[in-house]
Short mmCIF file of C-alpha atoms in Angstrom, two decimals:
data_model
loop_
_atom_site.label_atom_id
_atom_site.label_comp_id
_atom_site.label_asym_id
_atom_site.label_seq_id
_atom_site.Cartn_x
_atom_site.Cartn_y
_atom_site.Cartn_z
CA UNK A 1 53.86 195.00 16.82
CA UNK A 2 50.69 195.81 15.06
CA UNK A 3 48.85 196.37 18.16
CA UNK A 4 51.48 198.73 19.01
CA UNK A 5 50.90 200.87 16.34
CA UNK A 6 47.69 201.48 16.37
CA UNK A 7 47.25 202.29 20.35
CA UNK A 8 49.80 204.73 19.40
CA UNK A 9 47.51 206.11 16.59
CA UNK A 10 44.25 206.62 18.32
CA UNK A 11 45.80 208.37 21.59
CA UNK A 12 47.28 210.91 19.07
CA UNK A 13 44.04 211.40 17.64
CA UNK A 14 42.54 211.44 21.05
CA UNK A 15 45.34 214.02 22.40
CA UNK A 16 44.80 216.70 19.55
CA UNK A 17 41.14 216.63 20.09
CA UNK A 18 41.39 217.48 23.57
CA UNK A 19 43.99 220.32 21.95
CA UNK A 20 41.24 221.38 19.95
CA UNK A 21 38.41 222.04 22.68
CA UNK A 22 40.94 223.75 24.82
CA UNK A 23 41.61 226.30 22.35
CA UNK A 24 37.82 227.19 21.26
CA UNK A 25 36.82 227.48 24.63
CA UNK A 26 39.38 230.21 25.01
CA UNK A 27 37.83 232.17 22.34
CA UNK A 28 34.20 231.94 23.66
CA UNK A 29 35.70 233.27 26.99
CA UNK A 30 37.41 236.34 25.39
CA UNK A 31 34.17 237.34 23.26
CA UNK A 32 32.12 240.19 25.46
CA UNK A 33 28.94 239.47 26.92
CA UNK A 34 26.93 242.36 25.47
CA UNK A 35 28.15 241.91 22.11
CA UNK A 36 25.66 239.44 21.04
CA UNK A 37 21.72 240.12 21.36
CA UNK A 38 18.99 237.66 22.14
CA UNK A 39 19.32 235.24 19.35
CA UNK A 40 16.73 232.59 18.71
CA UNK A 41 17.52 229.77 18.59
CA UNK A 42 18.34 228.60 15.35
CA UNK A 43 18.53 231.99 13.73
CA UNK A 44 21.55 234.58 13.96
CA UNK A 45 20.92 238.06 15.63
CA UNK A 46 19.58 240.66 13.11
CA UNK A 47 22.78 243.00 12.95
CA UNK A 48 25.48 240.89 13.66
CA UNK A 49 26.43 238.33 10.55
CA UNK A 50 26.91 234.93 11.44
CA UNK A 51 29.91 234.28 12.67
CA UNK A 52 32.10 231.42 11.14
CA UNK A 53 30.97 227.72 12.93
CA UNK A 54 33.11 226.03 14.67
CA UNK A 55 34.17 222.82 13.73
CA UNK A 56 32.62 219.85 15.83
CA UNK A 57 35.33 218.35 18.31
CA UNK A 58 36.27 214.84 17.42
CA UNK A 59 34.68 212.19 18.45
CA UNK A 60 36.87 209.68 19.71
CA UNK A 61 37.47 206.81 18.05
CA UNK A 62 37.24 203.37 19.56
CA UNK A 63 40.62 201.25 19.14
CA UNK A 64 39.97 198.92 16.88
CA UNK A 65 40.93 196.04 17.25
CA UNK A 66 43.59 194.17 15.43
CA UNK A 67 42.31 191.25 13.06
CA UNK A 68 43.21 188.10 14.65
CA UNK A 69 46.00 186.35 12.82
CA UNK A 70 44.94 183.05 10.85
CA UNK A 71 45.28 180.11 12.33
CA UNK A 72 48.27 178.02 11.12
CA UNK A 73 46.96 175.16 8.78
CA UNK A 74 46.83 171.78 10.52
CA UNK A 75 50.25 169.82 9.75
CA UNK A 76 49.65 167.20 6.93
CA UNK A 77 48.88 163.89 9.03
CA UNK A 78 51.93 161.67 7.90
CA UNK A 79 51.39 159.49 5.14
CA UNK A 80 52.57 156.01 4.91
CA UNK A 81 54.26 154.79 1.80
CA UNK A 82 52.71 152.17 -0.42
CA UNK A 83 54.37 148.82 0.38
CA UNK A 84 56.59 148.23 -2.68
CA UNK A 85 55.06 145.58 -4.98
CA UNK A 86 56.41 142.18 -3.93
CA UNK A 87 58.92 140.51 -6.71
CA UNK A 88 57.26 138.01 -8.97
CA UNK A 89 58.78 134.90 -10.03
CA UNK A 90 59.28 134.09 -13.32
CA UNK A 91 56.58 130.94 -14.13
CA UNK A 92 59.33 127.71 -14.50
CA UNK A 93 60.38 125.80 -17.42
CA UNK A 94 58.63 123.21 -18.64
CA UNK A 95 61.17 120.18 -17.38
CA UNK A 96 62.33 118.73 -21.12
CA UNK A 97 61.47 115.64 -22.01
CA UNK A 98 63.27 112.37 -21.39
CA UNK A 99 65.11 111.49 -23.77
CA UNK A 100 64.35 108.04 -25.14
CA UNK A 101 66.03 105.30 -24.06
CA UNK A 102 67.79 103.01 -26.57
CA UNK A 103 68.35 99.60 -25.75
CA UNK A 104 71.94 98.66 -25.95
CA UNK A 105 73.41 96.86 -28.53
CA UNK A 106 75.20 93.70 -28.28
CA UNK A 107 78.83 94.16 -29.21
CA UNK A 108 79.78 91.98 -31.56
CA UNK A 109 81.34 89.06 -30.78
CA UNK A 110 85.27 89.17 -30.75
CA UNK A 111 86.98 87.71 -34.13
CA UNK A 112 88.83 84.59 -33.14
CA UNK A 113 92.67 85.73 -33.39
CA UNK A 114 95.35 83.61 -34.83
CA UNK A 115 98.26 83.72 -32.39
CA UNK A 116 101.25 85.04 -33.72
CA UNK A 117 104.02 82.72 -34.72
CA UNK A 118 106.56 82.56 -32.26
CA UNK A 119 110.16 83.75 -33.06
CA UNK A 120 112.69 81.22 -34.93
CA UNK A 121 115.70 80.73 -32.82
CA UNK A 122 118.59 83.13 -32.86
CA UNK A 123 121.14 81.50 -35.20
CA UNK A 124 123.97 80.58 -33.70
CA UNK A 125 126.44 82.87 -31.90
CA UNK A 126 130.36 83.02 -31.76
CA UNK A 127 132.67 85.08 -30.23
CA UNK A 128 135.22 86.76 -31.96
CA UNK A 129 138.62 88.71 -30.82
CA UNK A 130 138.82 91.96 -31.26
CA UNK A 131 142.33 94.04 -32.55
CA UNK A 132 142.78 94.97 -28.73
CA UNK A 133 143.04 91.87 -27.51
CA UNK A 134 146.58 91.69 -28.69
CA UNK A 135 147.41 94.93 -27.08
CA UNK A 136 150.22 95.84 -24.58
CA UNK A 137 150.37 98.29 -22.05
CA UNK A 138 152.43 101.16 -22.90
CA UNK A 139 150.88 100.42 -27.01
CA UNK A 140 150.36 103.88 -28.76
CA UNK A 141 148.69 105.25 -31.66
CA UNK A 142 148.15 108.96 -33.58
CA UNK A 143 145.61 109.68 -36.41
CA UNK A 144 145.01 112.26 -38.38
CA UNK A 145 141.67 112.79 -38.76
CA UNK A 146 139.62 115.00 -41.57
CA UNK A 147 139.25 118.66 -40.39
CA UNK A 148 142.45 119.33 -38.83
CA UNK A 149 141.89 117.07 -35.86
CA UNK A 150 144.15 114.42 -34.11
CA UNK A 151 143.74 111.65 -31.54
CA UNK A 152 145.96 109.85 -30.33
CA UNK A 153 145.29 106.80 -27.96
CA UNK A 154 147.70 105.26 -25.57
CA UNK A 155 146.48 101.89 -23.98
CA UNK A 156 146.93 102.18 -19.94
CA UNK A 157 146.11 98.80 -18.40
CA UNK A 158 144.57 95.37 -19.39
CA UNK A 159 142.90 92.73 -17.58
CA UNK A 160 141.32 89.26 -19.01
CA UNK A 161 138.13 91.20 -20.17
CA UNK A 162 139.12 94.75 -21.75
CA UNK A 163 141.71 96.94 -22.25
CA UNK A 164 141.88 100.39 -20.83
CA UNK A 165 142.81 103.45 -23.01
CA UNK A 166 143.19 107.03 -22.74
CA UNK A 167 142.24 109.29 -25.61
CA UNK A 168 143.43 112.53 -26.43
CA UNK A 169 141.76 114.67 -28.65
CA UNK A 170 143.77 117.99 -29.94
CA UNK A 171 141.49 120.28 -32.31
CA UNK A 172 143.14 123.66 -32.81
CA UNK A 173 144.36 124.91 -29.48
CA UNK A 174 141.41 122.66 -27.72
CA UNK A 175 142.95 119.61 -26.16
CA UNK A 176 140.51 116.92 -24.60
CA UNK A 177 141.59 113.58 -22.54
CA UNK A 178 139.31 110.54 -21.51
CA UNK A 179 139.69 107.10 -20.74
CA UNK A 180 137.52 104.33 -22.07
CA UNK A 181 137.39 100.42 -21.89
CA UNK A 182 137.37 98.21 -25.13
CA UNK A 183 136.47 95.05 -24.72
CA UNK A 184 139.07 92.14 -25.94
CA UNK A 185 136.32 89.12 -27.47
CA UNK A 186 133.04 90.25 -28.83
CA UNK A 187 130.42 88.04 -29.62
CA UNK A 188 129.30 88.07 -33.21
CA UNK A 189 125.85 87.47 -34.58
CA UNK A 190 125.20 85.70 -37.84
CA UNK A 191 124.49 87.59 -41.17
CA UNK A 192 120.68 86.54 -41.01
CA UNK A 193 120.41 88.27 -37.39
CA UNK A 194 122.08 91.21 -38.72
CA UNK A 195 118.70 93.42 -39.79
CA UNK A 196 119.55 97.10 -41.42
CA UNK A 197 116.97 100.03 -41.11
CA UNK A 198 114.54 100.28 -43.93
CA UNK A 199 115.71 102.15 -47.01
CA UNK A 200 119.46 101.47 -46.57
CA UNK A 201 121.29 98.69 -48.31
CA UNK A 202 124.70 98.22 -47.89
CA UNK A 203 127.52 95.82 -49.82
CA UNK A 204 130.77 94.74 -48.83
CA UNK A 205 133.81 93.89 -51.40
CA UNK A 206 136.72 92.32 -50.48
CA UNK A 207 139.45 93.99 -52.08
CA UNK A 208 142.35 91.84 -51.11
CA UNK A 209 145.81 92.61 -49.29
CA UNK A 210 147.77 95.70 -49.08
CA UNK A 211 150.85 97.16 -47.25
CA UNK A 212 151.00 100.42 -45.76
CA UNK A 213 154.25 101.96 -44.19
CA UNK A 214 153.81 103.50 -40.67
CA UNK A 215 156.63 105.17 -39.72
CA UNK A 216 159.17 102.47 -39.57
CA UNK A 217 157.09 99.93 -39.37
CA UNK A 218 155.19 97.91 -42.62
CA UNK A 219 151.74 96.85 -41.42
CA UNK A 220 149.92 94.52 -43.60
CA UNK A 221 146.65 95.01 -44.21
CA UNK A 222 142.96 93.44 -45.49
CA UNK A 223 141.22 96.27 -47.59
CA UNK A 224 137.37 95.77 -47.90
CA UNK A 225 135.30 98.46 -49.89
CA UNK A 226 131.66 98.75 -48.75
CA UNK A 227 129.32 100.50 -50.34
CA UNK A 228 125.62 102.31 -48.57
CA UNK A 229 122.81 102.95 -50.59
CA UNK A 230 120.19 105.51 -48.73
CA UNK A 231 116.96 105.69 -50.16
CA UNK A 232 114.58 108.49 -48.78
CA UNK A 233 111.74 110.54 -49.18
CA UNK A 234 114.03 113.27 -50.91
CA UNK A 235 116.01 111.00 -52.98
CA UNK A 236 118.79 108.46 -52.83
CA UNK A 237 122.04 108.71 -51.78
CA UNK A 238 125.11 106.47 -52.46
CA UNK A 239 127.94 106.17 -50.43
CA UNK A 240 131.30 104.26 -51.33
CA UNK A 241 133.94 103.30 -48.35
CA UNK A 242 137.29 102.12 -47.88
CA UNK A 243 139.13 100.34 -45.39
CA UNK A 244 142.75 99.37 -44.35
CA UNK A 245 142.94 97.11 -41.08
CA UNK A 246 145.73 95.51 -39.73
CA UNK A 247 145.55 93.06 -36.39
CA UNK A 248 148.75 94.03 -35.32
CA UNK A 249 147.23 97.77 -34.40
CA UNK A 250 145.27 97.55 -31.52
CA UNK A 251 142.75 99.94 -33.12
CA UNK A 252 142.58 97.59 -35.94
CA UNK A 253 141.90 100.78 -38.05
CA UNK A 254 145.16 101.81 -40.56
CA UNK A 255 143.58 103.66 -42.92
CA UNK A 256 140.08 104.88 -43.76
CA UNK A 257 138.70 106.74 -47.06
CA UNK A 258 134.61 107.53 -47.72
CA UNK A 259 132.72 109.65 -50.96
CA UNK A 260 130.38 109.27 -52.66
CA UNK A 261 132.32 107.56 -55.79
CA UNK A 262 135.53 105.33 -55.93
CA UNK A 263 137.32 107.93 -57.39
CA UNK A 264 136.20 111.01 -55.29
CA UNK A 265 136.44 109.55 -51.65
CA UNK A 266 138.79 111.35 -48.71
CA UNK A 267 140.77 110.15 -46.33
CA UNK A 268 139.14 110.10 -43.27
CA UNK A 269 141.20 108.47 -40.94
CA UNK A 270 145.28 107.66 -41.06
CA UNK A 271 147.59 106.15 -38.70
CA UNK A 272 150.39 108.23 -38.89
CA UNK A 273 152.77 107.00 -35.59
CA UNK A 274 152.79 103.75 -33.82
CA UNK A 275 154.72 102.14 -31.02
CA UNK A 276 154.31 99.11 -29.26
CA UNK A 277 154.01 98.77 -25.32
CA UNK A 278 157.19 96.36 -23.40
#
């Protein structure tokens, strides 16, 4: 584009030169001949005053040429990047030192043991019948029992062994039935065998005979008192209890009272109807 230019330039300058000549030569060919005198050469003729000089014609310029454009700077050669530095390991730990080894020590020898004594013999056992073995099919019984409960047991079949009874217990408008086996002979232990927990102490009174009316029926009856002492961590408690049995009822159990004194104990337990079985 530059190059363009400036061509253009210099034949302008080259076209109103030859513009130029043209016209001054037209002038000189207008002017008469006889008009001028002799003139020497270098000096104008005497009468005439110099006439104005024409201007030189240009000279024509040589194109110039354009500057050459620089040279585009080499490309940077590629550089290659500095290997990373490689990772260095941390210098180990000193291994610790053994510990030191203690010789073992003997254990000493085992205490000679005295064998424990063996157990005495149980005492001697007996057997011993029990209320139901006296019991009839069809036999029936109704307590009253503390809190508004009742139960009432009917015995339903025997055999040599037990005696088979359903229970019936009514509480409120709740009325529950089961049947359960009682055995007729029970094997008693004597009153050395017989070993109570730790901290209770009990002691039974006989208190003699005593006849209670059942319905129509008079049941004689043994009455034994038997009173529990309860000692614990939070104190001691005493309890005194009262009871009316009779081996005509198959439950054995007429009456029972318990409290804490004689004179403040509840009945527990009361026979209140009884029939016998065919």
């Amino acid at each position: 584009m530059t190059r363009t230019v400036i061509s253009l330039s210099v034949a302008a300058l080259l076209a109103v030169g030859l513009i130029l000549t043209g016209c001054n030569g037209e002038e000189k060919a207008k002017e008469p001949a006889g008009s001028r005198g002799p003139q020497t050469a270098g000096q104008p003729s005497g009468g005439d005053k110099p006439g104005p000089q024409q201007p030189a014609p240009p000279q024509p310029v040589a194109p110039t040429q354009p500057a050459p454009e620089p040279a585009p700077a080499p490309a940077p050669a590629p550089t290659t990047p500095e290997p990373a530095p490689a990772p260095t390991m941390p210098a180990p730990e000193p291994a610790p030192a053994p510990a030191p080894v203690t010789p073992p020590v003997p254990a000493p020898a085992p205490a000679p043991t005295t064998p424990a004594p063996e157990p005495a013999p149980p005492a001697a056992t007996g057997e011993q019948k029990t209320p139901w073995d006296k019991a009839k099919v069809g036999d029936m019984m109704v307590y009253n029992l503390s809190g508004g409960m009742k139960q009432t047991y009917k015995v339903t079949a025997m055999d040599e062994k037990q005696a088979t009874v359903q229970m019936t217990t009514v509480i409120g408008e709740i009325t529950n039935s089961t049947d359960q086996k009682f055995d007729r002979v029970v094997k008693t232990a004597a009153a050395e065998q017989v070993v109570m927990p730790e901290g209770i102490k009990t002691e039974t009174k006989d208190l003699g005979a005593e006849t209670i009316k059942v319905g129509d029926q008079e049941l004689k009856c043994k009455v034994t008192q038997t009173t529990t002492t309860m000692t614990l961590p939070t104190g001691t408690t005493v309890t005194v209890g009262k009871t009316w049995m009779c081996d005509d009822v198959p439950m054995g159990v007429v009456k029972s009272q318990s409290g804490p004194t004689e004179g403040s104990m509840e009945t527990v337990m009361e026979l209140v109807e009884f029939k016998r079985g065919a």
